[in-house]
Coordinates of N, CA and C in Angstrom, one line a residue:
X1068 N 139.6 63.0 167.2 CA 140.2 64.4 167.2 C 139.1 65.3 167.8
X1069 N 139.5 66.1 168.8 CA 138.6 67.1 169.4 C 138.5 68.4 168.6
X1070 N 137.3 68.9 168.5 CA 137.1 70.2 167.9 C 136.3 71.1 168.9
X1071 N 136.5 72.3 168.7 CA 135.9 73.3 169.6 C 134.7 73.9 168.8
X1072 N 133.5 73.9 169.4 CA 132.3 74.4 168.8 C 131.8 75.6 169.4
X1073 N 131.6 76.6 168.6 CA 131.0 77.9 169.1 C 129.6 78.0 168.7
X1074 N 128.7 78.4 169.6 CA 127.3 78.6 169.4 C 126.9 80.0 169.8
X1075 N 125.9 80.6 169.1 CA 125.2 81.7 169.6 C 123.8 81.2 169.9
X1076 N 123.4 81.5 171.2 CA 122.1 81.0 171.6 C 121.3 82.1 172.1
X1077 N 120.0 81.9 172.1 CA 119.0 82.8 172.6 C 118.2 82.1 173.7
X1078 N 117.7 82.7 174.7 CA 116.8 82.1 175.7 C 115.9 83.1 176.4
X1079 N 114.8 82.6 176.7 CA 113.8 83.3 177.5 C 114.1 83.0 179.0
X1080 N 114.6 84.0 179.7 CA 115.1 83.7 181.1 C 114.0 83.6 182.1
X1081 N 112.8 83.7 181.7 CA 111.7 83.8 182.7 C 111.7 82.6 183.7
X1082 N 111.9 81.4 183.2 CA 111.7 80.2 184.1 C 113.1 79.6 184.4
X1083 N 114.2 80.4 184.3 CA 115.5 79.9 184.7 C 116.0 80.7 185.9
X1084 N 116.8 80.0 186.7 CA 117.4 80.6 187.9 C 118.8 81.1 187.4
X1085 N 118.8 81.7 186.3 CA 120.1 82.3 185.7 C 120.7 81.3 184.7
X1086 N 121.8 81.8 184.2 CA 122.6 80.9 183.2 C 123.4 79.8 183.9
X1087 N 124.1 80.2 184.9 CA 125.1 79.2 185.5 C 124.5 78.1 186.3
X1088 N 125.1 76.9 186.2 CA 124.6 75.8 187.0 C 124.5 76.0 188.4
X1089 N 123.3 75.7 189.0 CA 123.1 75.7 190.5 C 122.4 74.5 190.9
X1090 N 122.9 73.8 192.0 CA 122.3 72.5 192.4 C 120.8 72.7 192.7
X1091 N 120.1 71.8 192.1 CA 118.6 71.7 192.4 C 117.8 72.8 191.7
X1092 N 118.4 73.6 190.8 CA 117.7 74.7 190.1 C 117.8 74.5 188.6
X1093 N 116.8 75.0 187.9 CA 116.8 75.0 186.5 C 117.6 76.1 185.9
X1094 N 118.7 75.8 185.1 CA 119.5 76.9 184.6 C 119.8 76.6 183.1
X1095 N 120.2 77.6 182.4 CA 120.5 77.5 180.9 C 121.6 76.5 180.7
X1096 N 122.7 76.7 181.5 CA 123.9 75.9 181.4 C 123.5 74.4 181.7
X1097 N 122.7 74.2 182.7 CA 122.3 72.9 183.1 C 121.6 72.2 182.0
X1098 N 120.6 72.8 181.4 CA 119.8 72.3 180.3 C 120.7 71.9 179.1
X1099 N 121.6 72.9 178.8 CA 122.5 72.6 177.6 C 123.4 71.5 177.8
X1100 N 124.0 71.4 179.0 CA 125.0 70.3 179.3 C 124.3 69.0 179.4
X1101 N 123.0 69.0 179.8 CA 122.3 67.7 179.8 C 122.1 67.2 178.4
X1102 N 121.8 68.1 177.4 CA 121.6 67.6 176.0 C 123.0 67.1 175.5
X1103 N 124.1 67.8 175.8 CA 125.4 67.4 175.3 C 125.8 66.0 176.0
X1104 N 125.4 65.8 177.2 CA 125.7 64.5 177.9 C 125.0 63.4 177.2
X1105 N 123.7 63.6 176.8 CA 123.0 62.6 176.1 C 123.6 62.3 174.7
X1106 N 124.1 63.4 174.0 CA 124.7 63.2 172.7 C 126.0 62.5 172.8
X1107 N 126.7 62.6 173.9 CA 128.0 62.0 174.1 C 127.9 60.7 175.0
X1108 N 126.7 60.1 175.0 CA 126.5 58.8 175.6 C 126.9 58.8 177.1
X1109 N 126.5 59.8 177.8 CA 126.7 59.8 179.2 C 128.0 60.6 179.7
X1110 N 128.8 60.9 178.8 CA 130.0 61.7 179.1 C 129.7 63.1 179.3
X1111 N 130.2 63.7 180.4 CA 129.9 65.1 180.7 C 130.7 66.0 179.7
X1112 N 130.1 67.0 179.2 CA 130.8 68.0 178.4 C 130.5 69.4 179.0
X1113 N 131.5 70.1 179.4 CA 131.3 71.4 180.0 C 131.3 72.5 179.0
X1114 N 130.4 73.4 179.3 CA 130.2 74.6 178.4 C 130.7 75.8 179.0
X1115 N 131.4 76.6 178.2 CA 131.9 77.9 178.7 C 131.1 79.0 178.0
X1116 N 130.7 80.1 178.7 CA 129.9 81.1 178.2 C 130.6 82.5 178.2
X1117 N 130.1 83.4 177.4 CA 130.7 84.8 177.5 C 130.5 85.5 178.8
X1118 N 129.5 85.0 179.5 CA 129.2 85.6 180.8 C 127.9 85.0 181.4
X1119 N 127.7 85.3 182.7 CA 126.5 84.8 183.3 C 125.3 85.8 183.2
X1120 N 124.1 85.3 183.2 CA 122.9 86.1 183.3 C 122.2 85.7 184.5
X1121 N 121.5 86.6 185.2 CA 120.7 86.3 186.4 C 119.4 85.7 186.1
X1122 N 118.7 85.3 187.2 CA 117.3 84.8 187.0 C 116.4 85.9 186.4
X1123 N 115.7 85.4 185.4 CA 114.7 86.3 184.7 C 115.3 87.2 183.6
X1124 N 116.7 87.2 183.4 CA 117.3 87.9 182.4 C 117.3 87.1 181.1
X1125 N 117.1 87.7 180.0 CA 117.0 87.1 178.7 C 118.3 87.2 177.9
X1126 N 118.5 86.4 176.8 CA 119.6 86.6 175.9 C 119.1 86.4 174.5
X1127 N 119.6 87.2 173.6 CA 119.4 87.0 172.2 C 120.7 86.6 171.5
X1128 N 121.8 87.0 172.1 CA 123.1 86.7 171.5 C 124.2 86.2 172.5
X1129 N 123.8 85.3 173.4 CA 124.8 84.7 174.3 C 125.7 83.8 173.5
X1130 N 126.9 83.8 173.8 CA 127.9 82.9 173.1 C 128.5 81.9 174.0
X1131 N 128.5 80.6 173.6 CA 129.1 79.6 174.3 C 130.1 78.8 173.5
X1132 N 130.9 78.0 174.1 CA 131.7 77.0 173.4 C 131.9 75.8 174.2
X1133 N 132.2 74.7 173.5 CA 132.5 73.4 174.1 C 133.4 72.6 173.2
X1134 N 134.1 71.6 173.8 CA 135.0 70.8 173.1 C 134.4 69.4 172.9
X1135 N 134.5 68.8 171.8 CA 133.8 67.5 171.5 C 134.6 66.7 170.5
X1136 N 134.5 65.3 170.7 CA 135.2 64.4 169.7 C 134.2 64.1 168.6
X1137 N 133.0 64.5 168.7 CA 132.0 64.2 167.6 C 132.3 64.9 166.3
X1138 N 132.1 64.3 165.2 CA 132.4 64.9 163.9 C 131.0 65.2 163.2
X1139 N 130.5 66.4 163.6 CA 129.3 66.8 162.9 C 129.5 68.2 162.3
X1140 N 128.8 68.4 161.2 CA 128.9 69.7 160.6 C 128.1 70.8 161.4
X1141 N 128.4 72.0 161.1 CA 127.7 73.1 161.9 C 126.2 73.0 161.8
X1142 N 125.7 72.7 160.6 CA 124.2 72.5 160.5 C 123.7 71.3 161.2
X1143 N 124.5 70.2 161.2 CA 124.1 69.0 162.0 C 124.0 69.3 163.5
X1144 N 125.0 70.1 164.0 CA 125.0 70.4 165.4 C 123.8 71.3 165.7
X1145 N 123.5 72.3 164.9 CA 122.4 73.1 165.1 C 121.1 72.4 165.2
X1146 N 120.9 71.5 164.2 CA 119.6 70.7 164.2 C 119.5 69.7 165.4
X1147 N 120.6 69.1 165.7 CA 120.6 68.1 166.8 C 120.4 68.8 168.1
X1148 N 121.0 69.9 168.4 CA 120.8 70.6 169.6 C 119.4 71.2 169.8
X1149 N 118.9 71.8 168.7 CA 117.6 72.4 168.8 C 116.5 71.3 168.9
X1150 N 116.8 70.1 168.4 CA 115.8 69.1 168.5 C 115.6 68.6 169.9
X1151 N 116.6 68.8 170.8 CA 116.6 68.3 172.1 C 116.5 69.3 173.2
X1152 N 116.8 70.6 172.9 CA 116.7 71.6 173.9 C 115.3 72.0 174.2
X1153 N 115.0 72.5 175.4 CA 113.6 72.9 175.7 C 113.3 74.1 174.9
X1154 N 112.0 74.4 174.8 CA 111.5 75.4 173.9 C 111.8 76.9 174.3
X1155 N 112.5 77.1 175.5 CA 112.9 78.4 175.9 C 114.4 78.6 175.7
X1156 N 115.0 77.7 174.9 CA 116.4 77.9 174.5 C 116.5 77.6 173.0
X1157 N 117.2 78.3 172.2 CA 117.4 78.0 170.8 C 118.8 78.3 170.4
X1158 N 119.4 77.5 169.6 CA 120.7 77.7 169.0 C 120.5 78.5 167.7
X1159 N 121.0 79.7 167.6 CA 120.8 80.5 166.4 C 121.9 80.3 165.4
X1160 N 123.1 79.9 165.8 CA 124.3 79.9 164.9 C 125.3 78.9 165.5
X1161 N 126.0 78.1 164.7 CA 127.0 77.2 165.1 C 128.2 77.3 164.1
X1162 N 129.4 77.3 164.6 CA 130.6 77.2 163.8 C 131.7 76.5 164.5
X1163 N 132.6 75.8 163.8 CA 133.8 75.3 164.4 C 134.7 76.5 164.7
X1164 N 135.3 76.5 165.9 CA 136.2 77.6 166.3 C 137.6 77.0 166.5
X1165 N 138.6 77.8 166.4 CA 139.9 77.3 166.7 C 140.1 77.1 168.2
X1166 N 141.1 76.3 168.5 CA 141.4 76.0 169.9 C 141.7 77.3 170.7
X1167 N 142.1 78.3 170.0 CA 142.5 79.6 170.7 C 141.2 80.3 171.2
X1168 N 140.1 80.0 170.6 CA 138.9 80.8 170.9 C 138.3 80.4 172.3
X1169 N 137.9 81.5 173.0 CA 137.2 81.3 174.3 C 136.0 82.2 174.4
X1170 N 134.9 81.7 174.7 CA 133.6 82.5 174.6 C 133.8 83.7 175.5
X1171 N 134.4 83.6 176.7 CA 134.6 84.7 177.6 C 135.8 85.5 177.3
X1172 N 137.0 84.9 177.3 CA 138.2 85.6 177.3 C 138.6 86.2 175.9
X1173 N 138.0 85.7 174.9 CA 138.2 86.3 173.5 C 137.4 87.5 173.2
X1174 N 136.4 87.8 174.1 CA 135.4 88.8 173.8 C 136.1 90.2 173.8
X1175 N 135.7 91.1 172.9 CA 136.2 92.4 172.9 C 135.2 93.4 173.5
X1176 N 133.9 93.1 173.4 CA 132.9 94.0 174.0 C 131.6 93.2 174.0
X1177 N 130.6 93.7 174.8 CA 129.3 93.2 174.9 C 128.3 94.3 174.7
X1178 N 127.1 93.8 174.2 CA 126.0 94.7 174.0 C 124.8 94.2 174.8
X1179 N 124.3 95.1 175.7 CA 123.0 94.8 176.4 C 121.9 95.7 176.0
X1180 N 120.7 95.3 176.0 CA 119.6 96.1 175.8 C 118.6 96.0 176.9
X1181 N 117.9 97.0 177.2 CA 116.9 97.0 178.3 C 115.6 97.6 177.8
X1182 N 114.5 96.9 178.0 CA 113.2 97.4 177.5 C 112.3 97.8 178.7
X1183 N 111.6 99.0 178.5 CA 110.7 99.5 179.5 C 109.4 99.9 178.8
X1184 N 108.3 99.4 179.4 CA 107.0 99.7 178.9 C 106.4 100.9 179.8
X1185 N 106.1 102.0 179.2 CA 105.7 103.2 179.9 C 104.3 103.6 179.9
X1186 N 103.4 102.7 179.3 CA 102.0 103.0 179.2 C 101.4 103.0 180.6
X1187 N 100.3 103.8 180.8 CA 99.7 103.8 182.1 C 99.1 102.5 182.5
X1188 N 98.7 101.7 181.6 CA 98.2 100.3 181.9 C 99.3 99.3 181.5
X1189 N 99.5 98.4 182.5 CA 100.5 97.4 182.2 C 100.0 96.4 181.2
X1190 N 100.9 95.8 180.4 CA 100.6 94.9 179.4 C 100.9 93.5 179.9
X1191 N 99.9 92.7 180.1 CA 100.1 91.4 180.7 C 100.9 90.5 179.8
X1192 N 100.9 90.7 178.5 CA 101.6 89.9 177.6 C 103.1 90.2 177.5
X1193 N 103.5 91.4 178.0 CA 104.9 91.8 178.0 C 105.5 91.7 179.4
X1194 N 104.8 91.3 180.4 CA 105.3 91.4 181.7 C 106.6 90.7 182.0
X1195 N 106.9 89.6 181.3 CA 108.1 88.9 181.5 C 109.3 89.4 180.6
X1196 N 109.0 90.4 179.8 CA 109.9 90.8 178.7 C 110.3 92.3 178.7
X1197 N 109.8 93.0 179.7 CA 110.1 94.4 179.8 C 109.7 94.9 181.2
X1198 N 110.4 95.9 181.7 CA 110.0 96.5 183.0 C 108.8 97.4 182.7
X1199 N 107.9 97.6 183.7 CA 106.8 98.5 183.6 C 107.1 99.8 184.4
X1200 N 107.0 100.9 183.8 CA 107.4 102.2 184.4 C 106.4 103.3 183.9
X1201 N 105.2 103.3 184.5 CA 104.1 104.2 183.9 C 104.2 105.6 184.3
X1202 N 105.3 106.3 183.8 CA 105.5 107.7 184.1 C 105.9 108.5 182.9
X1203 N 105.6 109.7 182.9 CA 106.1 110.6 181.8 C 107.6 110.8 181.9
X1204 N 108.3 110.7 180.8 CA 109.8 110.7 180.9 C 110.3 111.7 179.9
X1205 N 111.4 112.4 180.2 CA 112.0 113.3 179.3 C 113.2 112.6 178.7
X1206 N 113.0 112.1 177.4 CA 114.0 111.3 176.8 C 115.3 112.0 176.5
X1207 N 115.1 113.3 176.2 CA 116.3 114.1 175.9 C 117.2 114.2 177.1
X1208 N 116.6 114.4 178.3 CA 117.4 114.5 179.5 C 118.1 113.1 179.8
X1209 N 117.4 112.0 179.5 CA 117.9 110.7 179.7 C 119.1 110.5 178.8
X1210 N 119.0 110.9 177.6 CA 120.1 110.7 176.6 C 121.3 111.6 177.0
X1211 N 121.0 112.8 177.5 CA 122.1 113.7 178.0 C 122.9 113.0 179.1
X1212 N 122.1 112.4 180.0 CA 122.8 111.6 181.1 C 123.6 110.4 180.6
X1213 N 123.0 109.7 179.7 CA 123.7 108.5 179.2 C 125.0 108.9 178.4
X1214 N 125.0 110.0 177.8 CA 126.2 110.4 177.1 C 127.4 110.6 178.0
X1215 N 127.1 111.0 179.3 CA 128.1 111.2 180.3 C 128.8 109.9 180.7
X1216 N 128.2 108.8 180.3 CA 128.8 107.4 180.6 C 129.8 107.0 179.6
X1217 N 129.8 107.7 178.4 CA 130.7 107.3 177.4 C 132.2 107.5 177.8
X1218 N 133.0 106.6 177.4 CA 134.4 106.7 177.8 C 134.8 105.7 178.9
X1219 N 136.0 105.8 179.4 CA 136.5 104.9 180.5 C 136.3 105.5 181.8
X1220 N 135.6 104.8 182.7 CA 135.3 105.3 184.1 C 135.3 104.1 185.1
X1221 N 135.4 104.5 186.3 CA 135.2 103.6 187.4 C 133.7 103.5 187.7
X1222 N 133.1 102.4 187.5 CA 131.6 102.3 187.6 C 131.1 101.7 189.0
X1223 N 131.9 102.0 190.0 CA 131.6 101.5 191.4 C 130.1 101.9 191.8
X1224 N 129.7 103.1 191.5 CA 128.4 103.6 191.9 C 127.3 102.8 191.2
X1225 N 127.6 102.2 190.1 CA 126.6 101.5 189.2 C 126.8 100.0 189.2
X1226 N 127.3 99.5 190.3 CA 127.4 98.0 190.4 C 126.9 97.6 191.8
X1227 N 126.5 96.4 191.9 CA 126.0 95.8 193.2 C 127.1 95.9 194.2
X1228 N 126.6 96.2 195.5 CA 127.6 96.3 196.6 C 128.2 94.9 196.9
X1229 N 127.5 93.9 196.3 CA 128.0 92.5 196.5 C 129.2 92.2 195.5
X1230 N 129.5 93.1 194.6 CA 130.5 92.8 193.6 C 131.8 92.6 194.2
X1231 N 132.5 91.4 193.9 CA 133.8 91.1 194.5 C 134.9 91.6 193.7
X1232 N 134.7 91.9 192.4 CA 135.7 92.4 191.5 C 136.3 93.7 192.0
X1233 N 137.6 93.8 192.2 CA 138.2 95.1 192.7 C 138.3 96.1 191.6
X1234 N 138.7 95.6 190.4 CA 138.9 96.5 189.2 C 137.5 96.8 188.6
X1235 N 137.0 98.0 188.8 CA 135.7 98.3 188.3 C 135.7 99.4 187.2
X1236 N 136.8 99.5 186.6 CA 137.0 100.4 185.5 C 136.6 99.7 184.2
X1237 N 135.7 100.3 183.5 CA 135.2 99.8 182.2 C 135.1 100.9 181.2
X1238 N 135.0 100.5 179.9 CA 134.9 101.5 178.9 C 133.5 101.4 178.2
X1239 N 132.7 102.4 178.2 CA 131.4 102.5 177.6 C 131.5 103.1 176.2
X1240 N 131.2 102.3 175.2 CA 131.3 102.8 173.8 C 130.0 103.5 173.4
X1241 N 128.9 103.0 173.9 CA 127.6 103.5 173.5 C 126.6 103.3 174.6
X1242 N 125.8 104.4 174.9 CA 124.8 104.3 175.9 C 123.7 105.3 175.4
X1243 N 122.5 104.8 175.1 CA 121.5 105.6 174.5 C 120.1 105.0 174.8
X1244 N 119.1 105.8 174.7 CA 117.7 105.2 174.8 C 116.8 105.8 173.7
X1245 N 116.0 105.0 173.1 CA 115.1 105.4 172.1 C 113.6 105.0 172.5
X1246 N 112.7 105.8 172.1 CA 111.3 105.5 172.3 C 110.6 105.1 171.0
X1247 N 109.7 104.1 171.1 CA 108.9 103.7 170.0 C 107.5 103.6 170.6
X1248 N 106.8 104.7 170.6 CA 105.5 104.7 171.4 C 105.8 104.6 172.8
X1249 N 105.0 103.8 173.5 CA 105.2 103.6 175.0 C 106.4 102.7 175.3
X1250 N 107.0 102.1 174.3 CA 108.2 101.2 174.6 C 109.5 102.0 174.5
X1251 N 110.3 101.9 175.5 CA 111.6 102.4 175.5 C 112.6 101.3 175.4
X1252 N 113.7 101.5 174.6 CA 114.8 100.6 174.6 C 116.1 101.3 174.8
X1253 N 116.8 100.9 175.9 CA 118.1 101.3 176.2 C 119.1 100.4 175.5
X1254 N 120.2 101.0 175.0 CA 121.2 100.2 174.3 C 122.6 100.6 174.9
X1255 N 123.3 99.5 175.3 CA 124.6 99.7 175.9 C 125.7 98.8 175.2
X1256 N 126.8 99.4 174.8 CA 127.9 98.6 174.3 C 129.1 99.0 175.1
X1257 N 129.8 98.1 175.7 CA 130.9 98.4 176.5 C 131.9 97.3 176.5
X1258 N 133.1 97.6 177.0 CA 134.2 96.6 177.1 C 133.9 95.4 178.0
X1259 N 133.0 95.7 179.0 CA 132.6 94.7 180.0 C 131.6 95.3 180.9
X1260 N 130.9 94.5 181.7 CA 129.9 95.0 182.5 C 130.0 94.4 183.9
X1261 N 129.8 95.2 185.0 CA 129.9 94.6 186.3 C 128.5 94.1 186.7
X1262 N 128.4 93.4 187.9 CA 127.2 92.8 188.3 C 126.1 93.9 188.6
X1263 N 125.0 93.7 187.9 CA 123.8 94.6 188.0 C 124.1 96.0 187.4
X1264 N 125.2 96.2 186.7 CA 125.6 97.5 186.2 C 124.5 98.1 185.3
X1265 N 124.1 97.4 184.3 CA 123.1 97.9 183.4 C 121.8 98.3 184.1
X1266 N 121.4 97.4 185.0 CA 120.1 97.6 185.7 C 120.1 98.8 186.6
X1267 N 121.3 99.0 187.2 CA 121.4 100.2 188.1 C 121.5 101.5 187.3
X1268 N 122.2 101.5 186.2 CA 122.2 102.6 185.3 C 120.8 103.0 184.8
X1269 N 120.0 102.0 184.4 CA 118.7 102.2 183.9 C 117.8 102.8 185.1
X1270 N 117.9 102.2 186.2 CA 117.1 102.7 187.4 C 117.4 104.1 187.7
X1271 N 118.7 104.5 187.6 CA 119.1 105.9 187.8 C 118.6 106.8 186.7
X1272 N 118.8 106.4 185.5 CA 118.4 107.3 184.4 C 116.9 107.4 184.3
X1273 N 116.1 106.4 184.7 CA 114.7 106.6 184.8 C 114.3 107.7 185.8
X1274 N 115.0 107.8 186.9 CA 114.8 108.9 187.8 C 115.1 110.2 187.2
X1275 N 116.1 110.3 186.4 CA 116.5 111.5 185.7 C 115.4 111.9 184.7
X1276 N 114.8 110.9 184.0 CA 113.7 111.1 183.1 C 112.5 111.7 183.7
X1277 N 112.3 111.3 185.0 CA 111.1 111.8 185.8 C 111.4 113.1 186.4
X1278 N 112.6 113.6 186.3 CA 112.9 114.9 186.9 C 113.3 114.8 188.3
X1279 N 113.5 113.6 188.9 CA 113.9 113.5 190.2 C 115.4 113.8 190.4
X1280 N 116.2 113.7 189.3 CA 117.6 113.9 189.3 C 117.9 114.8 188.1
X1281 N 119.1 115.4 188.1 CA 119.7 116.1 187.0 C 120.6 115.2 186.2
X1282 N 120.6 115.4 184.9 CA 121.6 114.6 184.1 C 123.0 114.7 184.6
X1283 N 123.4 115.8 185.1 CA 124.7 116.1 185.6 C 125.0 115.2 186.8
X1284 N 124.0 114.6 187.5 CA 124.2 113.7 188.6 C 125.1 112.5 188.2
X1285 N 125.0 112.1 186.9 CA 125.8 111.0 186.4 C 127.3 111.2 186.7
X1286 N 127.8 112.4 186.3 CA 129.2 112.7 186.6 C 129.5 112.7 188.0
X1287 N 128.6 113.2 188.9 CA 128.9 113.1 190.3 C 128.9 111.7 190.8
X1288 N 128.0 110.8 190.4 CA 128.0 109.4 190.8 C 129.3 108.7 190.4
X1289 N 129.7 109.0 189.1 CA 131.0 108.3 188.7 C 132.1 108.8 189.6
X1290 N 132.1 110.0 190.1 CA 133.2 110.5 190.9 C 133.2 110.0 192.3
X1291 N 132.0 109.9 192.9 CA 132.0 109.5 194.3 C 132.1 108.0 194.6
X1292 N 131.9 107.2 193.6 CA 132.1 105.7 193.7 C 131.3 105.2 194.9
X1293 N 130.0 105.4 195.0 CA 129.2 105.0 196.1 C 127.9 104.5 195.6
X1294 N 127.7 103.2 195.7 CA 126.4 102.6 195.2 C 125.2 103.1 195.8
X1295 N 125.3 103.5 197.1 CA 124.1 104.0 197.9 C 123.5 105.3 197.3
X1296 N 124.3 106.0 196.5 CA 123.8 107.3 196.0 C 123.2 107.2 194.7
X1297 N 123.3 106.0 194.0 CA 122.7 105.8 192.7 C 121.2 105.4 192.9
X1298 N 120.6 105.2 191.8 CA 119.1 104.9 191.8 C 118.9 103.4 192.1
X1299 N 117.7 103.0 192.0 CA 117.3 101.6 192.3 C 117.8 100.6 191.1
X1300 N 117.9 99.4 191.4 CA 118.2 98.3 190.4 C 116.9 98.0 189.6
X1301 N 116.9 98.3 188.4 CA 115.7 98.0 187.5 C 115.5 96.5 187.5
X1302 N 114.2 96.1 187.3 CA 113.9 94.6 187.3 C 114.6 93.8 186.3
X1303 N 114.8 92.5 186.6 CA 115.6 91.6 185.7 C 114.9 91.4 184.3
X1304 N 113.6 91.4 184.3 CA 112.9 91.0 183.1 C 113.1 91.9 181.9
X1305 N 113.5 93.1 182.1 CA 113.7 94.0 181.0 C 115.1 93.9 180.3
X1306 N 116.0 93.1 180.9 CA 117.4 93.0 180.4 C 117.6 91.9 179.4
X1307 N 118.4 92.2 178.4 CA 118.8 91.2 177.4 C 120.3 91.3 177.1
X1308 N 120.9 90.2 177.1 CA 122.3 90.1 176.6 C 122.1 90.0 175.1
X1309 N 122.5 91.1 174.3 CA 122.1 91.1 172.9 C 123.1 90.6 172.0
X1310 N 124.4 90.9 172.3 CA 125.5 90.5 171.3 C 126.8 90.6 172.0
X1311 N 127.7 89.7 171.6 CA 129.1 89.7 172.1 C 130.0 89.9 170.8
X1312 N 130.9 90.8 171.0 CA 131.8 91.2 169.9 C 133.2 90.6 170.1
X1313 N 133.7 89.9 169.1 CA 135.0 89.2 169.2 C 136.0 89.8 168.2
X1314 N 135.7 90.6 167.3 CA 136.6 91.2 166.3 C 136.5 92.7 166.4
X1315 N 137.7 93.3 166.4 CA 137.7 94.8 166.5 C 136.9 95.4 165.4
X1316 N 137.1 94.9 164.2 CA 136.4 95.5 163.0 C 134.9 95.4 163.1
X1317 N 134.4 94.3 163.7 CA 132.9 94.3 163.9 C 132.4 95.4 164.8
X1318 N 133.2 95.6 165.9 CA 132.8 96.6 166.9 C 132.9 98.0 166.3
X1319 N 134.0 98.2 165.5 CA 134.2 99.5 164.9 C 133.1 99.8 163.9
X1320 N 132.7 98.8 163.1 CA 131.6 99.0 162.2 C 130.3 99.3 162.8
X1321 N 130.0 98.6 163.9 CA 128.8 98.8 164.7 C 128.7 100.2 165.2
X1322 N 129.8 100.7 165.8 CA 129.8 102.0 166.4 C 129.7 103.1 165.3
X1323 N 130.3 102.8 164.1 CA 130.3 103.8 163.0 C 128.9 103.9 162.4
X1324 N 128.2 102.7 162.4 CA 126.8 102.7 161.8 C 125.8 103.4 162.7
X1325 N 126.1 103.5 164.0 CA 125.2 104.1 164.9 C 123.9 103.3 165.1

């Protein structure tokens, strides 16, 4: 009897060419499916994920699922997978899911975080885990700009020109930035995110923080739908897929808690 297994995984994206399998390149999906192939005595087992992450992007709460005939408990799956996965991937949580569950299509919302180190001197020990932006920033102006992203909008100005998806309307439930000393952390919760969307928003809002743009520019950019007018794409290493929400009540509780 086949069962569907849901996992929450974390990975350090530094030495991966992204999540999705690519011929001849090291990927998160490739490493995970190789472990499953060994556990299934050479039979290929395909893994579905909540979404793809690019080279250098990290995840704390990526969600995947796969179907298997093996009868293991959730704890046995977790131990077996972590014993064989490389040290830059870890399984944080495992549970059996119903056949109706799909890591991507069942998702209600996603949360991304983006970390920026703003000290004058770069930190060599953080260089793979946050962007370095050594400038004085006006946090209040940045949050004023981010609040303009709340709600349902066409985010064409904030996605890569290479994006093939025609429907670029998404709902942003939360967009904010907080400072803890020289470390900034952006937090975004939305119904979905387009290619490079978070990184372009961050790049644009950092310019607002420096005084190069006005917070009101966000409204203009949403209206004109032109990627060329937005700011630069922030580096991959600061981005984290933090959480995927599957139940409305979880999302509502998170938004209520602030």
